[in-house]
Each structure stands twice: as C-alpha cells, then as structure tokens.
N, CA and C atoms as an extended XYZ file, in Angstrom:
543
Properties=species:S:1:pos:R:3:atomname:S:1:resname:S:1:resid:I:1 pbc="F F F"
N       158.862      110.252      102.124 N   MET     1
C       159.089      109.308      100.987 CA  MET     1
C       157.864      108.625      100.571 C   MET     1
N       157.438      108.814       99.330 N   LYS     2
C       156.219      108.211       98.951 CA  LYS     2
C       156.295      106.783       98.483 C   LYS     2
N       155.318      105.885       98.734 N   THR     3
C       155.431      104.639       98.423 CA  THR     3
C       155.094      104.344       96.839 C   THR     3
N       155.289      103.232       96.383 N   SER     4
C       155.118      102.907       95.015 CA  SER     4
C       153.575      103.131       94.599 C   SER     4
N       152.773      102.785       95.573 N   LEU     5
C       151.285      102.816       95.312 CA  LEU     5
C       150.926      104.324       95.178 C   LEU     5
N       151.442      105.215       96.107 N   GLU     6
C       151.201      106.598       96.195 CA  GLU     6
C       151.595      107.270       94.819 C   GLU     6
N       152.901      106.836       94.402 N   ASN     7
C       153.468      107.430       93.164 CA  ASN     7
C       152.599      107.022       91.987 C   ASN     7
N       152.242      105.842       91.938 N   THR     8
C       151.196      105.333       90.847 CA  THR     8
C       150.059      106.113       90.861 C   THR     8
N       149.381      106.341       91.958 N   LEU     9
C       148.098      107.050       91.982 CA  LEU     9
C       148.245      108.524       91.743 C   LEU     9
N       149.208      109.102       92.274 N   LEU    10
C       149.529      110.598       92.089 CA  LEU    10
C       149.695      110.893       90.668 C   LEU    10
N       150.491      110.003       90.044 N   GLU    11
C       150.812      110.243       88.564 CA  GLU    11
C       149.574      110.030       87.670 C   GLU    11
N       148.556      109.264       88.205 N   ALA    12
C       147.407      108.998       87.375 CA  ALA    12
C       146.336      109.887       87.562 C   ALA    12
N       146.381      110.713       88.590 N   ILE    13
C       145.341      111.719       88.894 CA  ILE    13
C       145.680      113.116       88.271 C   ILE    13
N       144.579      113.624       87.549 N   ARG    14
C       144.851      115.026       86.886 CA  ARG    14
C       144.254      116.006       87.833 C   ARG    14
N       145.039      117.174       87.871 N   THR    15
C       144.636      118.277       88.810 CA  THR    15
C       144.140      119.438       87.913 C   THR    15
N       143.075      119.949       88.218 N   ILE    16
C       142.415      121.093       87.427 CA  ILE    16
C       142.138      122.260       88.317 C   ILE    16
N       142.875      123.278       88.140 N   PRO    17
C       142.747      124.384       89.075 CA  PRO    17
C       141.457      125.224       88.698 C   PRO    17
N       140.850      125.834       89.718 N   ASP    18
C       139.692      126.762       89.543 CA  ASP    18
C       138.353      126.078       88.933 C   ASP    18
N       138.320      124.736       89.452 N   TYR    19
C       137.073      123.972       88.985 CA  TYR    19
C       136.407      123.419       90.147 C   TYR    19
N       135.182      123.428       90.288 N   PRO    20
C       134.144      124.023       89.434 CA  PRO    20
C       133.968      125.567       89.598 C   PRO    20
N       134.699      126.102       90.397 N   LYS    21
C       134.664      127.569       90.716 CA  LYS    21
C       136.073      128.135       91.039 C   LYS    21
N       136.379      129.369       90.963 N   PRO    22
C       137.715      129.840       91.279 CA  PRO    22
C       138.143      129.602       92.704 C   PRO    22
N       139.381      129.147       92.897 N   GLY    23
C       139.894      128.751       94.194 CA  GLY    23
C       139.681      127.412       94.548 C   GLY    23
N       139.006      126.552       93.855 N   ILE    24
C       138.849      125.113       94.090 CA  ILE    24
C       139.851      124.363       93.156 C   ILE    24
N       140.645      123.591       93.738 N   THR    25
C       141.470      122.686       93.028 CA  THR    25
C       140.913      121.285       92.821 C   THR    25
N       140.553      120.882       91.661 N   PHE    26
C       139.759      119.716       91.461 CA  PHE    26
C       140.682      118.496       91.271 C   PHE    26
N       140.525      117.453       91.890 N   ARG    27
C       141.336      116.169       91.598 CA  ARG    27
C       140.475      115.272       90.835 C   ARG    27
N       140.795      115.094       89.509 N   ASP    28
C       140.087      114.396       88.686 CA  ASP    28
C       140.642      112.832       88.457 C   ASP    28
N       139.798      111.938       89.001 N   ILE    29
C       140.258      110.547       88.882 CA  ILE    29
C       139.836      109.873       87.626 C   ILE    29
N       139.168      110.545       86.639 N   THR    30
C       138.888      109.862       85.426 CA  THR    30
C       140.112      109.391       84.644 C   THR    30
N       141.249      110.081       84.830 N   THR    31
C       142.561      109.622       84.269 CA  THR    31
C       143.038      108.428       85.044 C   THR    31
N       142.937      108.249       86.370 N   LEU    32
C       143.143      107.070       86.988 CA  LEU    32
C       142.349      105.885       86.594 C   LEU    32
N       140.960      106.121       86.415 N   LEU    33
C       140.030      105.041       85.966 CA  LEU    33
C       140.551      104.651       84.579 C   LEU    33
N       140.937      105.419       83.764 N   GLY    34
C       141.425      105.129       82.406 CA  GLY    34
C       142.902      104.418       82.294 C   GLY    34
N       143.529      104.338       83.406 N   ASN    35
C       144.746      103.709       83.514 CA  ASN    35
C       144.573      102.412       84.294 C   ASN    35
N       144.650      101.266       83.434 N   ALA    36
C       144.248      100.037       83.979 CA  ALA    36
C       145.080       99.613       85.282 C   ALA    36
N       146.443       99.851       85.145 N   ARG    37
C       147.316       99.527       86.338 CA  ARG    37
C       146.774      100.336       87.500 C   ARG    37
N       146.835      101.581       87.372 N   ALA    38
C       146.447      102.358       88.569 CA  ALA    38
C       145.073      102.178       89.095 C   ALA    38
N       144.131      101.937       88.271 N   PHE    39
C       142.761      101.520       88.657 CA  PHE    39
C       142.742      100.239       89.381 C   PHE    39
N       143.332       99.205       89.015 N   ARG    40
C       143.479       97.898       89.634 CA  ARG    40
C       144.104       98.092       90.965 C   ARG    40
N       145.184       98.817       91.069 N   ARG    41
C       145.877       99.013       92.353 CA  ARG    41
C       145.102       99.703       93.290 C   ARG    41
N       144.322      100.807       92.942 N   ALA    42
C       143.453      101.532       93.879 CA  ALA    42
C       142.412      100.551       94.356 C   ALA    42
N       141.766       99.733       93.481 N   VAL    43
C       140.636       98.897       93.932 CA  VAL    43
C       141.190       97.830       94.911 C   VAL    43
N       142.268       97.271       94.361 N   ASP    44
C       142.899       96.210       95.327 CA  ASP    44
C       143.225       96.720       96.702 C   ASP    44
N       143.788       97.971       96.813 N   GLU    45
C       144.115       98.488       97.994 CA  GLU    45
C       142.996       98.825       98.907 C   GLU    45
N       141.876       99.284       98.169 N   LEU    46
C       140.676       99.533       99.117 CA  LEU    46
C       140.066       98.304       99.590 C   LEU    46
N       140.098       97.220       98.811 N   VAL    47
C       139.495       95.970       99.123 CA  VAL    47
C       140.306       95.142      100.206 C   VAL    47
N       141.625       95.254      100.079 N   HIS    48
C       142.559       94.441      100.897 CA  HIS    48
C       142.106       94.349      102.418 C   HIS    48
N       141.875       95.527      103.141 N   PRO    49
C       141.697       95.254      104.581 CA  PRO    49
C       140.316       94.474      104.887 C   PRO    49
N       139.454       94.321      103.958 N   TYR    50
C       138.165       93.815      104.227 CA  TYR    50
C       137.887       92.365      103.448 C   TYR    50
N       138.911       91.940      102.803 N   ALA    51
C       138.861       90.614      102.117 CA  ALA    51
C       138.763       89.599      103.224 C   ALA    51
N       137.756       88.646      103.109 N   GLY    52
C       137.642       87.524      104.080 CA  GLY    52
C       136.821       87.949      105.238 C   GLY    52
N       136.343       89.152      105.282 N   THR    53
C       135.408       89.687      106.363 CA  THR    53
C       134.017       89.685      105.762 C   THR    53
N       132.973       89.741      106.631 N   LYS    54
C       131.742       89.742      106.304 CA  LYS    54
C       131.188       91.288      105.768 C   LYS    54
N       131.081       91.561      104.524 N   VAL    55
C       130.693       92.830      104.130 CA  VAL    55
C       129.345       92.499      103.332 C   VAL    55
N       128.186       93.079      103.588 N   ASP    56
C       126.984       92.806      102.826 CA  ASP    56
C       126.833       93.648      101.682 C   ASP    56
N       127.087       94.940      101.871 N   LYS    57
C       126.811       95.951      100.754 CA  LYS    57
C       127.928       96.872      100.748 C   LYS    57
N       128.191       97.422       99.592 N   ILE    58
C       129.072       98.602       99.296 CA  ILE    58
C       128.061       99.639       98.896 C   ILE    58
N       128.190      100.842       99.549 N   ALA    59
C       127.315      102.064       99.176 CA  ALA    59
C       128.249      102.977       98.384 C   ALA    59
N       127.950      103.262       97.031 N   GLY    60
C       128.805      104.148       96.369 CA  GLY    60
C       127.919      105.474       96.218 C   GLY    60
N       128.770      106.595       96.436 N   ILE    61
C       128.175      107.905       96.284 CA  ILE    61
C       128.302      108.342       94.767 C   ILE    61
N       127.346      108.824       94.251 N   GLU    62
C       127.205      109.375       92.876 CA  GLU    62
C       128.396      110.306       92.562 C   GLU    62
N       128.933      110.263       91.512 N   ALA    63
C       129.022      109.310       90.484 CA  ALA    63
C       130.285      108.430       90.488 C   ALA    63
N       131.449      108.915       90.829 N   ARG    64
C       132.694      108.247       90.857 CA  ARG    64
C       132.700      106.981       91.911 C   ARG    64
N       131.918      107.333       92.929 N   GLY    65
C       131.722      106.285       93.948 CA  GLY    65
C       131.066      104.994       93.376 C   GLY    65
N       130.244      105.206       92.359 N   PHE    66
C       129.541      104.074       91.620 CA  PHE    66
C       130.633      103.219       90.985 C   PHE    66
N       131.692      103.708       90.357 N   ILE    67
C       132.589      103.178       89.506 CA  ILE    67
C       133.626      102.329       90.527 C   ILE    67
N       134.109      102.979       91.419 N   LEU    68
C       134.851      102.392       92.530 CA  LEU    68
C       134.091      101.319       93.377 C   LEU    68
N       132.917      101.780       93.817 N   GLY    69
C       132.217      100.846       94.689 CA  GLY    69
C       131.659       99.628       93.908 C   GLY    69
N       131.328       99.733       92.573 N   GLY    70
C       130.865       98.527       91.911 CA  GLY    70
C       132.163       97.576       91.818 C   GLY    70
N       133.322       97.948       91.505 N   ALA    71
C       134.487       97.152       91.397 CA  ALA    71
C       134.765       96.525       92.852 C   ALA    71
N       134.658       97.285       93.877 N   ILE    72
C       134.984       96.789       95.240 CA  ILE    72
C       133.826       95.740       95.663 C   ILE    72
N       132.589       96.100       95.382 N   ALA    73
C       131.530       95.197       95.614 CA  ALA    73
C       131.714       93.725       94.920 C   ALA    73
N       132.175       93.818       93.661 N   HIS    74
C       132.568       92.653       92.837 CA  HIS    74
C       133.615       91.880       93.584 C   HIS    74
N       134.591       92.447       93.995 N   GLN    75
C       135.838       91.676       94.667 CA  GLN    75
C       135.435       91.220       95.941 C   GLN    75
N       134.486       91.798       96.733 N   LEU    76
C       134.086       91.434       98.115 CA  LEU    76
C       132.861       90.488       98.047 C   LEU    76
N       132.367       90.284       96.773 N   SER    77
C       130.983       89.452       96.675 CA  SER    77
C       129.934       90.067       97.596 C   SER    77
N       129.921       91.347       97.400 N   ALA    78
C       128.838       92.066       98.222 CA  ALA    78
C       127.773       92.817       97.074 C   ALA    78
N       126.611       93.229       97.751 N   GLY    79
C       125.755       93.876       97.003 CA  GLY    79
C       126.213       95.348       96.825 C   GLY    79
N       125.394       96.148       95.837 N   PHE    80
C       125.895       97.497       95.751 CA  PHE    80
C       124.547       98.383       96.035 C   PHE    80
N       124.777       99.543       96.646 N   ILE    81
C       123.831      100.469       96.883 CA  ILE    81
C       124.222      101.838       96.221 C   ILE    81
N       123.411      102.275       95.231 N   PRO    82
C       123.726      103.560       94.644 CA  PRO    82
C       123.121      104.590       95.605 C   PRO    82
N       123.945      105.773       95.971 N   ILE    83
C       123.450      106.871       96.767 CA  ILE    83
C       123.424      107.901       95.637 C   ILE    83
N       122.275      108.491       95.361 N   ARG    84
C       122.234      109.399       94.242 CA  ARG    84
C       121.615      110.795       94.634 C   ARG    84
N       121.862      111.740       93.751 N   LYS    85
C       121.239      113.069       94.005 CA  LYS    85
C       119.721      112.887       93.893 C   LYS    85
N       119.069      113.781       94.621 N   LYS    86
C       117.558      113.788       94.598 CA  LYS    86
C       116.862      113.707       93.252 C   LYS    86
N       115.925      112.834       93.201 N   GLY    87
C       115.088      112.638       91.957 CA  GLY    87
C       115.559      111.670       90.891 C   GLY    87
N       116.624      111.026       91.142 N   LYS    88
C       117.324      110.020       90.202 CA  LYS    88
C       116.852      108.675       90.387 C   LYS    88
N       116.383      108.273       91.477 N   LEU    89
C       116.139      106.892       91.656 CA  LEU    89
C       114.565      106.511       91.394 C   LEU    89
N       114.195      105.445       90.799 N   PRO    90
C       112.809      105.295       90.379 CA  PRO    90
C       111.832      104.857       91.375 C   PRO    90
N       112.369      104.175       92.536 N   HIS    91
C       111.365      103.576       93.400 CA  HIS    91
C       111.283      104.435       94.702 C   HIS    91
N       110.690      103.928       95.768 N   GLU    92
C       110.461      104.606       96.938 CA  GLU    92
C       111.806      104.850       97.607 C   GLU    92
N       112.090      106.099       97.936 N   THR    93
C       113.427      106.497       98.488 CA  THR    93
C       113.302      107.090      100.011 C   THR    93
N       114.505      107.181      100.599 N   VAL    94
C       114.742      107.915      101.738 CA  VAL    94
C       115.823      109.017      101.428 C   VAL    94
N       115.692      110.230      101.951 N   ARG    95
C       116.586      111.314      101.532 CA  ARG    95
C       117.154      112.094      102.673 C   ARG    95
N       118.219      112.641      102.489 N   VAL    96
C       118.899      113.578      103.414 CA  VAL    96
C       119.476      114.737      102.832 C   VAL    96
N       119.382      115.869      103.428 N   ALA    97
C       120.150      117.053      102.926 CA  ALA    97
C       121.605      117.045      103.618 C   ALA    97
N       122.513      117.587      102.699 N   TYR    98
C       123.904      117.561      103.094 CA  TYR    98
C       124.612      118.859      102.612 C   TYR    98
N       125.814      119.203      103.252 N   SER    99
C       126.584      120.378      102.783 CA  SER    99
C       127.716      119.890      101.956 C   SER    99
N       127.770      120.706      100.807 N   LEU   100
C       128.942      120.459       99.987 CA  LEU   100
C       129.978      121.635      100.344 C   LEU   100
N       131.080      121.409       99.712 N   GLU   101
C       132.210      122.402       99.780 CA  GLU   101
C       131.791      123.757       99.301 C   GLU   101
N       130.794      123.676       98.348 N   TYR   102
C       130.412      125.043       97.768 CA  TYR   102
C       128.930      125.014       97.596 C   TYR   102
N       128.009      124.443       98.556 N   GLY   103
C       126.623      124.618       98.537 CA  GLY   103
C       125.977      123.565       99.381 C   GLY   103
N       124.701      123.446       99.208 N   ILE   104
C       123.948      122.421       99.884 CA  ILE   104
C       123.062      121.707       98.822 C   ILE   104
N       122.894      120.352       98.977 N   ASP   105
C       122.219      119.445       98.120 CA  ASP   105
C       121.396      118.446       98.873 C   ASP   105
N       120.661      117.507       98.285 N   GLU   106
C       120.095      116.319       98.883 CA  GLU   106
C       120.424      115.175       98.257 C   GLU   106
N       120.529      113.949       98.924 N   MET   107
C       120.931      112.637       98.223 CA  MET   107
C       119.835      111.669       98.820 C   MET   107
N       119.769      110.633       98.019 N   GLU   108
C       118.775      109.621       98.420 CA  GLU   108
C       119.302      108.210       98.010 C   GLU   108
N       118.453      107.247       98.584 N   MET   109
C       118.812      105.821       98.166 CA  MET   109
C       117.381      105.175       98.206 C   MET   109
N       117.356      104.022       97.649 N   HIS   110
C       116.003      103.273       97.693 CA  HIS   110
C       115.756      102.802       99.212 C   HIS   110
N       114.588      102.877       99.644 N   ARG   111
C       114.102      102.568      100.992 CA  ARG   111
C       114.436      101.122      101.222 C   ARG   111
N       114.536      100.221      100.178 N   ASP   112
C       114.683       98.865      100.539 CA  ASP   112
C       116.186       98.338      100.162 C   ASP   112
N       117.222       99.357       99.998 N   ALA   113
C       118.526       99.075       99.547 CA  ALA   113
C       119.279       98.361      100.634 C   ALA   113
N       119.057       98.513      101.958 N   VAL   114
C       119.761       97.954      102.903 CA  VAL   114
C       118.866       97.492      104.057 C   VAL   114
N       119.124       96.359      104.702 N   GLU   115
C       118.337       95.832      105.947 CA  GLU   115
C       119.099       96.254      107.045 C   GLU   115
N       118.357       96.446      108.127 N   ALA   116
C       118.883       96.773      109.550 CA  ALA   116
C       120.008       95.688      109.833 C   ALA   116
N       121.121       96.175      110.313 N   GLY   117
C       122.178       95.269      110.757 CA  GLY   117
C       123.217       94.707      109.635 C   GLY   117
N       122.820       95.186      108.370 N   GLU   118
C       123.758       94.712      107.294 CA  GLU   118
C       125.052       95.615      107.511 C   GLU   118
N       126.206       94.859      107.115 N   LYS   119
C       127.545       95.571      107.093 CA  LYS   119
C       127.782       96.325      105.879 C   LYS   119
N       127.994       97.576      105.913 N   VAL   120
C       128.144       98.350      104.679 CA  VAL   120
C       129.514       99.038      104.751 C   VAL   120
N       130.138       99.191      103.521 N   ILE   121
C       131.288      100.043      103.377 CA  ILE   121
C       130.836      101.108      102.445 C   ILE   121
N       131.135      102.465      102.783 N   LEU   122
C       130.791      103.625      101.989 CA  LEU   122
C       132.018      103.931      101.171 C   LEU   122
N       131.738      104.293       99.810 N   VAL   123
C       132.788      104.501       98.902 CA  VAL   123
C       132.623      105.706       98.049 C   VAL   123
N       133.606      106.606       98.000 N   ASP   124
C       133.649      107.683       97.040 CA  ASP   124
C       135.177      107.884       96.563 C   ASP   124
N       135.312      108.811       95.640 N   ASP   125
C       136.655      109.060       95.164 CA  ASP   125
C       137.561      109.858       96.074 C   ASP   125
N       136.965      110.857       96.711 N   LEU   126
C       137.727      111.683       97.708 CA  LEU   126
C       136.767      112.181       98.792 C   LEU   126
N       137.587      112.474       99.939 N   ILE   127
C       136.912      113.134      101.070 CA  ILE   127
C       137.552      114.433      101.233 C   ILE   127
N       136.724      115.571      101.188 N   ALA   128
C       137.082      117.024      101.273 CA  ALA   128
C       136.487      117.390      102.612 C   ALA   128
N       135.388      118.176      102.568 N   THR   129
C       134.847      118.804      103.792 CA  THR   129
C       134.128      117.653      104.466 C   THR   129
N       133.677      116.575      103.853 N   GLY   130
C       133.100      115.535      104.453 CA  GLY   130
C       131.489      115.640      104.506 C   GLY   130
N       131.061      116.709      103.884 N   GLY   131
C       129.513      116.824      103.904 CA  GLY   131
C       128.800      115.734      103.267 C   GLY   131
N       129.318      115.341      102.125 N   THR   132
C       128.527      114.354      101.331 CA  THR   132
C       128.670      112.971      102.064 C   THR   132
N       129.818      112.625      102.520 N   ALA   133
C       130.107      111.472      103.165 CA  ALA   133
C       129.243      111.365      104.513 C   ALA   133
N       129.159      112.522      105.139 N   GLU   134
C       128.406      112.610      106.563 CA  GLU   134
C       126.926      112.363      106.213 C   GLU   134
N       126.592      113.107      105.121 N   GLY   135
C       125.135      112.849      104.633 CA  GLY   135
C       124.725      111.347      104.395 C   GLY   135
N       125.643      110.694      103.642 N   ALA   136
C       125.501      109.356      103.242 CA  ALA   136
C       125.622      108.419      104.430 C   ALA   136
N       126.368      108.646      105.472 N   THR   137
C       126.522      107.981      106.647 CA  THR   137
C       125.191      108.045      107.468 C   THR   137
N       124.639      109.258      107.451 N   LYS   138
C       123.410      109.367      108.256 CA  LYS   138
C       122.164      108.721      107.522 C   LYS   138
N       122.196      108.733      106.240 N   LEU   139
C       121.242      108.146      105.411 CA  LEU   139
C       121.209      106.635      105.760 C   LEU   139
N       122.388      105.986      105.599 N   LEU   140
C       122.598      104.549      105.826 CA  LEU   140
C       122.158      104.158      107.242 C   LEU   140
N       122.590      104.948      108.190 N   ARG   141
C       122.349      104.626      109.542 CA  ARG   141
C       120.836      104.761      109.891 C   ARG   141
N       120.187      105.748      109.234 N   GLN   142
C       118.784      105.850      109.321 CA  GLN   142
C       117.959      104.599      108.897 C   GLN   142
N       118.677      103.771      108.001 N   MET   143
C       117.946      102.566      107.510 CA  MET   143
C       118.572      101.430      108.369 C   MET   143
N       119.369      101.612      109.265 N   GLY   144
C       119.913      100.597      110.204 CA  GLY   144
C       121.085       99.870      109.666 C   GLY   144
N       121.858      100.364      108.728 N   ALA   145
C       123.102       99.905      108.341 CA  ALA   145
C       124.150      100.023      109.326 C   ALA   145
N       124.996       98.975      109.470 N   ASP   146
C       126.204       99.015      110.286 CA  ASP   146
C       127.359       99.413      109.292 C   ASP   146
N       127.862      100.731      109.498 N   ILE   147
C       129.057      101.092      108.546 CA  ILE   147
C       130.218      100.620      109.138 C   ILE   147
N       130.895       99.706      108.327 N   VAL   148
C       132.155       99.165      108.679 CA  VAL   148
C       133.298      100.138      108.486 C   VAL   148
N       133.200      100.980      107.344 N   ALA   149
C       134.171      101.795      107.067 CA  ALA   149
C       133.752      102.788      105.900 C   ALA   149
N       134.492      103.871      105.756 N   ALA   150
C       134.337      104.718      104.572 CA  ALA   150
C       135.659      104.704      103.802 C   ALA   150
N       135.513      104.472      102.598 N   CYS   151
C       136.883      104.350      101.782 CA  CYS   151
C       136.946      105.303      100.648 C   CYS   151
N       138.091      106.013      100.469 N   PHE   152
C       138.357      107.030       99.459 CA  PHE   152
C       139.713      106.840       98.867 C   PHE   152
N       139.861      107.205       97.600 N   VAL   153
C       141.192      107.095       97.066 CA  VAL   153
C       141.907      108.370       97.489 C   VAL   153
N       141.329      109.549       97.611 N   ILE   154
C       141.954      110.857       98.027 CA  ILE   154
C       141.393      111.378       99.178 C   ILE   154
N       142.404      111.877      100.110 N   ASP   155
C       141.950      112.686      101.300 CA  ASP   155
C       142.578      114.066      101.138 C   ASP   155
N       141.748      115.060      101.404 N   LEU   156
C       142.143      116.408      101.495 CA  LEU   156
C       142.074      116.859      102.971 C   LEU   156
N       143.085      116.555      103.843 N   PRO   157
C       142.891      116.523      105.208 CA  PRO   157
C       142.701      117.923      105.865 C   PRO   157
N       143.173      118.954      105.191 N   GLU   158
C       143.027      120.306      105.761 CA  GLU   158
C       141.554      120.602      105.703 C   GLU   158
N       140.700      120.054      104.935 N   LEU   159
C       139.201      120.347      104.783 CA  LEU   159
C       138.403      119.677      105.895 C   LEU   159
N       138.942      118.731      106.685 N   GLY   160
C       138.450      118.164      107.869 CA  GLY   160
C       137.405      117.132      107.642 C   GLY   160
N       137.302      116.540      106.445 N   GLY   161
C       136.191      115.560      106.241 CA  GLY   161
C       136.454      114.269      106.959 C   GLY   161
N       137.691      113.813      106.925 N   ARG   162
C       138.070      112.556      107.758 CA  ARG   162
C       137.673      112.705      109.119 C   ARG   162
N       138.079      113.856      109.814 N   ALA   163
C       137.765      113.984      111.200 CA  ALA   163
C       136.173      114.033      111.488 C   ALA   163
N       135.452      114.583      110.509 N   LYS   164
C       134.009      114.584      110.631 CA  LYS   164
C       133.452      113.174      110.690 C   LYS   164
N       133.959      112.309      109.958 N   LEU   165
C       133.497      111.013      109.884 CA  LEU   165
C       133.951      110.173      111.055 C   LEU   165
N       135.225      110.344      111.537 N   GLU   166
C       135.810      109.645      112.568 CA  GLU   166
C       135.000      110.024      113.825 C   GLU   166
N       134.468      111.333      113.886 N   ALA   167
C       133.704      111.793      115.011 CA  ALA   167
C       132.311      111.072      115.177 C   ALA   167
N       131.949      110.522      113.896 N   LEU   168
C       130.678      109.732      113.853 CA  LEU   168
C       130.917      108.190      114.078 C   LEU   168
N       132.232      107.965      114.495 N   ASP   169
C       132.649      106.467      114.794 CA  ASP   169
C       132.662      105.695      113.400 C   ASP   169
N       133.017      106.300      112.293 N   VAL   170
C       133.121      105.670      111.013 CA  VAL   170
C       134.727      105.627      110.739 C   VAL   170
N       135.310      104.310      110.756 N   PRO   171
C       136.711      104.422      110.354 CA  PRO   171
C       136.870      104.766      108.871 C   PRO   171
N       137.885      105.423      108.671 N   VAL   172
C       138.160      106.028      107.296 CA  VAL   172
C       139.473      105.556      106.690 C   VAL   172
N       139.349      105.028      105.457 N   ARG   173
C       140.502      104.533      104.760 CA  ARG   173
C       140.760      105.292      103.451 C   ARG   173
N       141.973      105.935      103.288 N   THR   174
C       142.290      106.658      102.155 CA  THR   174
C       143.662      106.114      101.631 C   THR   174
N       143.808      106.371      100.381 N   LEU   175
C       145.044      105.795       99.645 CA  LEU   175
C       146.190      106.866       99.586 C   LEU   175
N       145.742      108.177       99.298 N   ILE   176
C       146.692      109.184       99.155 CA  ILE   176
C       146.089      110.414       99.754 C   ILE   176
N       147.021      111.366      100.249 N   SER   177
C       146.638      112.613      100.817 CA  SER   177
C       147.222      113.757      100.116 C   SER   177
N       146.534      114.860       99.821 N   TYR   178
C       147.085      116.040       99.239 CA  TYR   178
C       147.059      117.123      100.321 C   TYR   178
N       148.240      117.450      100.768 N   GLU   179
C       148.434      118.550      101.725 CA  GLU   179
C       148.332      119.856      100.987 C   GLU   179
N       147.651      120.947      101.479 N   GLY   180
C       147.445      122.137      100.879 CA  GLY   180
C       146.481      121.932       99.708 C   GLY   180
N       145.697      120.871       99.646 N   HIS   181
C       144.876      120.487       98.534 CA  HIS   181
C       144.930      121.348       97.279 C   HIS   181
C-alpha cells in the first residue's frame, strides 16, 4: 500500500522509455518540480530528518540536484556546494572520475567549497547505479567533509546504487522506489 506522499510523487513524475538510449527508462522530475504541491512535499520530506541538526552545507549534483539542493539548503539555513561536470566551474577545482549507468565522466567542485569537518548532505534527484553519488562522496571526503547523508527523491534499487553508498558508510534517504526501474 502506497502512502499519500508516494502517490503524490509518483503521479508527478514523468516516465520516458528508451531515453537517453534504448533500454533505459528515464524518470523525469521536471514535472514534479513544476507541480508546486509535489515539489514542496518532496523538499519537506527530504529536510525533515535533519531539521534542528547541524548541517553546514548541502552538496547538489548537477543539474537537478542543484534545484532540490538549493531548496533544502534554504530550509536548513545551510550553504550550497555545486558539484558540476568538468570544466564548468570558474575557480580552482578538485576533480574525480566516476562511472555512469551508460559511460564514464568527471565531476568537480571548487577547492574552497567545503572545510574539513563540515557536515554535508549530498542531494540529487535519483540514485541508480550510484556511480555519480559515489564519485561525489569521494570528492567531498577528499576535501575533509563529514557526509551526514545522501538524499534522493527516487531510488532504483535493482541497480545497486544505494548499497554502494551504504558500503561507504553514507546513510541514504529516498522518498520513492521503482522496482523493475
């Protein structure tokens, strides 16, 4: 039996078959972002466990993690760290290579974005194979961040990303799960 939250979010997310390539089922949260009620509920649910605790920064993974992460940072009165694809940040950066569900890429953040010991929550729209989130975790830890949690709207559990992060001792919070993605 699905909860009211799960139903609200599932109804607000568009599914696109065979994107970005055949065999991939893309979960598009732009429709959720455009639905004020669903967007608010998602952000509130991601914030709730951390309200009243010390969180210094929210690290959002490009691009949908920027939208969610910015809203979460605002509600938690935390700073925001953009984690971007290689070559997109203007100042001195640190970089890590990571695996995608369908390739390899690199991401980076500003070298001065986080100080050693700062408590950080990592945010993105979904966790699939976990390559991107694992790369972001390594990047943040390389700079001394204490990762409190990784938060996602969507989990695709069969692809193993959640387990990959939990193996790195990162607590994972997701709002909905798609079995058989």
